[in-house]
XYZ file of C-alpha atoms in Angstrom:
365
model
C 29.915 44.283 50.842
C 26.386 42.682 51.652
C 26.032 39.981 49.449
C 27.953 36.605 50.245
C 29.981 34.376 47.834
C 28.026 31.361 46.974
C 30.405 28.100 47.640
C 28.512 24.611 46.178
C 28.988 21.018 47.855
C 28.568 18.571 45.752
C 28.455 14.586 47.153
C 26.554 11.508 46.824
C 26.717 10.821 50.267
C 24.247 13.109 52.595
C 26.166 12.048 55.472
C 29.390 13.829 53.735
C 27.268 16.811 52.731
C 26.159 17.057 56.355
C 29.917 16.616 57.596
C 31.489 19.517 55.104
C 28.488 21.440 56.645
C 29.684 21.085 60.087
C 33.083 21.942 58.976
C 31.752 25.001 57.335
C 29.543 26.152 59.560
C 31.829 29.171 60.457
C 32.617 30.431 56.827
C 30.905 33.848 55.786
C 29.250 32.611 52.496
C 26.311 30.973 51.057
C 26.057 26.714 50.814
C 24.600 25.366 47.615
C 24.407 21.445 48.168
C 23.556 18.652 45.755
C 23.779 15.427 46.138
C 24.462 14.944 42.160
C 25.895 16.302 38.979
C 22.303 17.327 37.383
C 21.196 18.812 40.648
C 24.109 20.694 41.290
C 24.103 22.277 37.445
C 20.100 23.021 37.914
C 20.438 24.561 41.410
C 23.696 26.888 39.699
C 21.823 28.094 36.665
C 22.047 31.478 37.420
C 24.505 32.299 39.965
C 27.743 33.482 40.380
C 29.974 30.619 42.395
C 32.683 31.434 44.050
C 33.803 27.990 44.708
C 32.585 24.060 44.261
C 33.673 21.364 46.269
C 33.198 18.233 44.218
C 33.515 14.786 45.377
C 35.324 12.619 42.355
C 33.306 9.699 42.551
C 29.815 9.782 41.527
C 27.362 7.914 39.668
C 26.125 9.434 36.404
C 28.197 12.276 36.405
C 31.408 12.204 38.409
C 33.396 15.015 39.771
C 35.821 15.874 36.619
C 32.722 15.708 34.021
C 30.425 18.147 36.266
C 33.435 20.456 36.747
C 33.490 20.602 32.896
C 29.988 21.297 32.397
C 29.673 23.460 34.969
C 32.530 26.119 33.562
C 31.559 25.177 29.769
C 29.420 28.602 29.837
C 31.795 30.445 32.293
C 34.414 31.699 29.737
C 35.147 35.133 31.787
C 34.042 33.780 35.014
C 35.740 30.223 35.536
C 34.679 28.425 39.125
C 37.843 27.530 41.268
C 37.404 23.659 41.891
C 38.394 21.255 44.887
C 38.027 17.538 44.334
C 37.480 15.198 47.327
C 38.663 11.889 47.076
C 39.437 8.465 48.927
C 42.641 7.909 46.965
C 45.503 10.218 45.667
C 44.137 9.762 42.341
C 46.978 9.111 39.469
C 49.414 11.599 37.165
C 46.393 11.571 34.506
C 43.558 11.804 36.197
C 45.131 15.079 38.288
C 45.776 16.019 34.684
C 42.267 15.948 33.882
C 41.162 17.736 36.924
C 43.423 20.678 36.319
C 41.960 20.478 32.950
C 38.311 21.051 34.413
C 39.186 23.580 36.704
C 40.708 22.064 39.535
C 42.643 24.208 41.952
C 43.277 21.609 44.432
C 42.669 18.098 45.459
C 42.115 17.003 49.276
C 42.439 13.235 50.318
C 39.175 12.058 52.637
C 38.874 11.908 55.241
C 38.953 15.834 54.889
C 41.054 17.452 57.405
C 39.134 21.046 59.008
C 41.725 23.035 58.867
C 43.215 22.707 55.948
C 39.852 22.534 54.094
C 38.899 25.684 55.532
C 42.435 27.308 55.289
C 41.976 26.346 51.407
C 38.266 27.712 51.252
C 39.261 31.433 53.170
C 42.120 31.576 50.062
C 39.263 31.729 47.900
C 37.235 33.884 49.538
C 39.411 36.510 49.790
C 40.260 36.356 46.187
C 36.494 36.768 46.085
C 36.312 40.256 48.150
C 38.944 41.482 45.966
C 37.413 40.797 43.200
C 34.202 42.791 44.272
C 36.414 45.299 45.309
C 37.507 45.757 42.280
C 34.251 45.849 40.533
C 32.413 48.509 42.729
C 35.763 50.620 42.362
C 35.443 50.381 38.623
C 31.935 51.245 39.281
C 32.537 54.140 41.183
C 34.819 55.512 38.554
C 32.552 54.759 35.697
C 30.124 57.004 37.636
C 32.943 59.410 38.791
C 33.942 59.846 34.942
C 29.992 60.496 34.095
C 29.306 62.804 36.577
C 32.437 64.679 35.219
C 31.270 64.472 31.678
C 27.855 66.116 32.806
C 30.112 68.625 34.668
C 32.158 69.702 31.766
C 28.936 70.263 29.484
C 27.503 72.390 31.762
C 30.672 74.124 32.061
C 31.330 74.519 28.664
C 27.438 75.545 28.193
C 27.686 78.242 31.309
C 30.807 79.557 29.527
C 28.842 80.019 26.522
C 26.015 81.645 28.450
C 28.255 84.253 30.129
C 29.974 85.097 26.760
C 26.519 86.183 25.411
C 24.867 87.289 28.763
C 28.591 89.927 28.554
C 27.743 90.514 25.068
C 24.157 91.447 25.490
C 24.924 93.561 28.867
C 27.417 95.367 26.726
C 25.087 95.987 23.826
C 22.317 97.133 26.660
C 24.775 99.321 28.071
C 25.634 100.981 24.067
C 22.175 101.339 23.191
C 21.456 103.183 26.678
C 24.830 105.325 25.894
C 23.717 106.006 22.364
C 19.937 106.278 22.801
C 20.280 108.546 26.346
C 23.422 109.699 26.992
C 24.367 110.472 23.386
C 21.239 112.235 22.430
C 21.253 114.730 25.605
C 24.918 115.399 24.389
C 24.476 116.034 20.801
C 21.212 118.234 22.255
C 23.868 119.962 24.548
C 26.495 120.815 21.902
C 23.880 122.632 19.893
C 22.829 124.332 22.299
C 26.437 125.597 23.324
C 26.817 126.237 19.912
C 24.072 128.482 19.870
C 25.080 130.069 22.731
C 28.084 130.954 21.429
C 27.132 132.801 18.627
C 24.747 134.547 20.453
C 25.704 136.107 23.824
C 24.300 139.544 23.164
C 20.918 138.037 23.293
C 20.297 138.343 27.170
C 17.137 136.708 28.093
C 17.162 134.514 25.050
C 20.434 133.113 26.232
C 19.847 133.045 29.872
C 16.911 130.524 28.771
C 19.344 128.729 26.804
C 21.573 128.252 29.804
C 19.082 127.217 31.856
C 17.569 124.064 29.558
C 21.267 123.379 29.368
C 21.745 123.149 32.745
C 18.630 121.088 33.058
C 19.798 118.739 30.346
C 23.004 118.357 32.226
C 21.097 117.106 35.271
C 19.330 115.123 33.393
C 22.338 113.427 31.637
C 24.205 112.992 35.282
C 21.220 111.264 37.043
C 21.066 108.561 33.814
C 24.603 107.977 34.006
C 24.252 107.553 37.640
C 21.226 105.047 36.618
C 23.148 103.099 34.329
C 26.053 102.979 37.056
C 23.754 101.662 39.519
C 22.184 99.278 37.633
C 25.715 97.873 36.743
C 26.471 97.653 40.561
C 24.615 99.700 42.778
C 26.449 102.162 45.159
C 24.140 101.943 48.014
C 25.123 98.072 48.310
C 28.499 99.387 49.886
C 27.348 102.095 51.437
C 23.700 100.872 52.647
C 23.817 97.386 53.114
C 21.603 94.713 51.115
C 18.371 96.279 52.286
C 18.470 99.461 50.740
C 20.070 98.378 47.535
C 16.938 96.079 47.206
C 14.653 99.127 48.240
C 16.153 100.816 45.659
C 15.822 98.132 43.113
C 12.075 97.381 43.848
C 11.230 101.232 42.995
C 13.131 100.727 39.506
C 11.359 97.445 39.038
C 7.861 99.159 39.494
C 8.290 102.146 37.269
C 9.902 99.859 34.458
C 7.063 97.226 34.669
C 3.976 98.652 36.772
C 4.095 95.358 39.044
C 4.089 96.322 42.583
C 6.750 94.944 45.499
C 6.054 94.183 48.883
C 9.205 94.334 50.955
C 9.290 92.603 54.237
C 13.238 93.485 54.904
C 15.023 93.515 58.218
C 18.368 94.953 58.723
C 21.607 92.603 58.252
C 24.534 94.784 59.579
C 26.641 91.278 60.181
C 26.507 90.686 56.302
C 29.661 91.061 54.528
C 30.633 92.659 51.242
C 30.350 89.220 49.525
C 27.307 88.054 50.932
C 25.703 91.233 50.112
C 26.621 91.148 46.801
C 25.529 87.151 46.117
C 22.226 87.697 47.519
C 21.630 90.980 45.641
C 22.558 89.097 42.050
C 20.542 86.148 43.140
C 17.955 88.914 43.838
C 18.324 90.727 40.033
C 17.995 87.485 38.452
C 15.078 86.214 40.034
C 13.356 89.823 39.923
C 14.410 89.381 35.939
C 13.157 85.703 35.459
C 9.981 87.326 37.146
C 9.857 89.933 34.034
C 10.513 87.560 31.330
C 8.784 84.007 32.742
C 6.449 84.521 35.395
C 3.557 87.223 33.829
C 3.471 88.055 37.558
C 0.906 90.757 39.085
C 2.853 90.914 42.435
C 6.139 90.667 43.774
C 6.697 90.023 47.658
C 10.439 90.000 49.063
C 11.171 89.040 52.136
C 14.581 89.354 54.124
C 15.713 87.652 57.551
C 18.980 88.095 58.566
C 18.226 86.326 62.389
C 18.956 84.092 63.353
C 20.343 82.631 60.388
C 20.003 84.258 56.594
C 16.955 84.265 54.378
C 16.285 86.075 51.102
C 12.879 85.099 49.778
C 11.633 86.241 46.493
C 7.816 84.968 45.782
C 5.486 86.126 42.638
C 2.189 85.073 41.945
C 2.826 84.455 38.255
C 2.452 80.937 36.589
C 4.573 78.868 38.414
C 7.881 77.217 37.953
C 7.611 73.488 36.862
C 9.655 70.835 38.182
C 11.149 70.402 34.875
C 12.499 73.763 34.930
C 13.292 73.941 38.304
C 15.370 70.018 38.157
C 16.893 70.503 34.202
C 20.066 72.169 34.798
C 19.603 74.276 31.718
C 18.651 76.928 33.031
C 21.841 79.353 33.370
C 20.277 81.520 35.672
C 19.126 78.982 38.038
C 22.626 77.438 37.641
C 24.531 80.716 38.523
C 22.501 81.470 42.002
C 23.346 78.357 42.946
C 26.818 78.635 42.215
C 26.584 82.181 43.889
C 25.057 81.011 47.242
C 27.163 78.152 47.335
C 30.287 79.940 47.105
C 28.784 81.671 50.594
C 28.176 78.342 52.641
C 24.371 78.969 51.550
C 21.539 76.654 49.697
C 19.080 77.562 46.915
C 15.387 76.097 47.049
C 13.121 76.558 44.290
C 9.479 75.542 44.518
C 6.320 76.227 42.112
C 2.907 75.456 41.925
C 1.162 75.952 38.733
C -1.340 78.949 38.290
C 0.061 80.365 42.027
C 3.608 81.460 41.594
C 7.157 80.177 42.398
C 9.719 80.731 45.270
C 13.005 81.573 45.162
C 14.662 81.195 48.339
C 18.304 81.559 49.499
C 19.682 80.400 52.835
C 22.920 81.095 54.681
C 23.862 79.830 58.324
C 25.932 82.740 59.585
C 28.467 80.091 61.276
C 29.314 79.163 57.467
C 29.144 83.312 56.276
C 31.966 84.045 54.983
């Protein structure tokens, strides 16, 4: 806490003001000094006072009147007041002082130990109040951040549900359009063979066609399975899986891929999977949004792990990178964070984008 509390000192005698300054020399506070009530009101117009030390007997505006004026516009944050007086006041005067905001009276000449002890009590109250205010503000900020996180979680859940349904639809279409048609044709050929076993050469030709079709179906099943979870990733590692995916990517899109990949023998299955899914998402975004003509993939495994996916497309804008609304990017960040790593995104309009996933080996799961 850097902001010191403010203490107001008012006395029409400059010598008394100087004496109070000397007494308070070791008190950690900002002192506001005034020789009259009017000057005190002017100096403290926009100041949050922690304490006021007022002389009772002053011309034009005495200490009681000043106390009332100080607190009349401070309904929620009244200033505690210590009155200094040469003579112990009568009961009526004491009551008037307490109504005006007094918390104590001190008889002149002022005892330094008594005055500083009382001041320290009020300053401690001031610091406690500051701590409460700051903790309340932190609580508000935490609550706001929690609401944002909750909203993002709800949106992410909706996105995942939609993504799962889209994936199911894609698999269903692939099975129907590719496997279904092939199996239907195979069934028809089997029916023909059953009714034409006596036609030797024609039967053999049909069987050969069926074998070719069966092999084609097997390849399609393997491709669909590999797109869901490439067996290469488990068997041969990340480098081989990226090479396979890039060949399929280029065959589908006619976008060439330049590969600069290192072998990562030390990579764990969890890290392999996280990096491959980040790579997949980045490549999908290139197809959907980048309008790129080439893609470069770099994999560094020493001294730490670094995967770069670089395209020469339209380039991600800062708004897209920082928006927090791209669930693909959110998913990529969450995957890399679970591996103790970080995701860095950058883009230059008209020149392309870079997706960089980094994992320090000491933090690798």
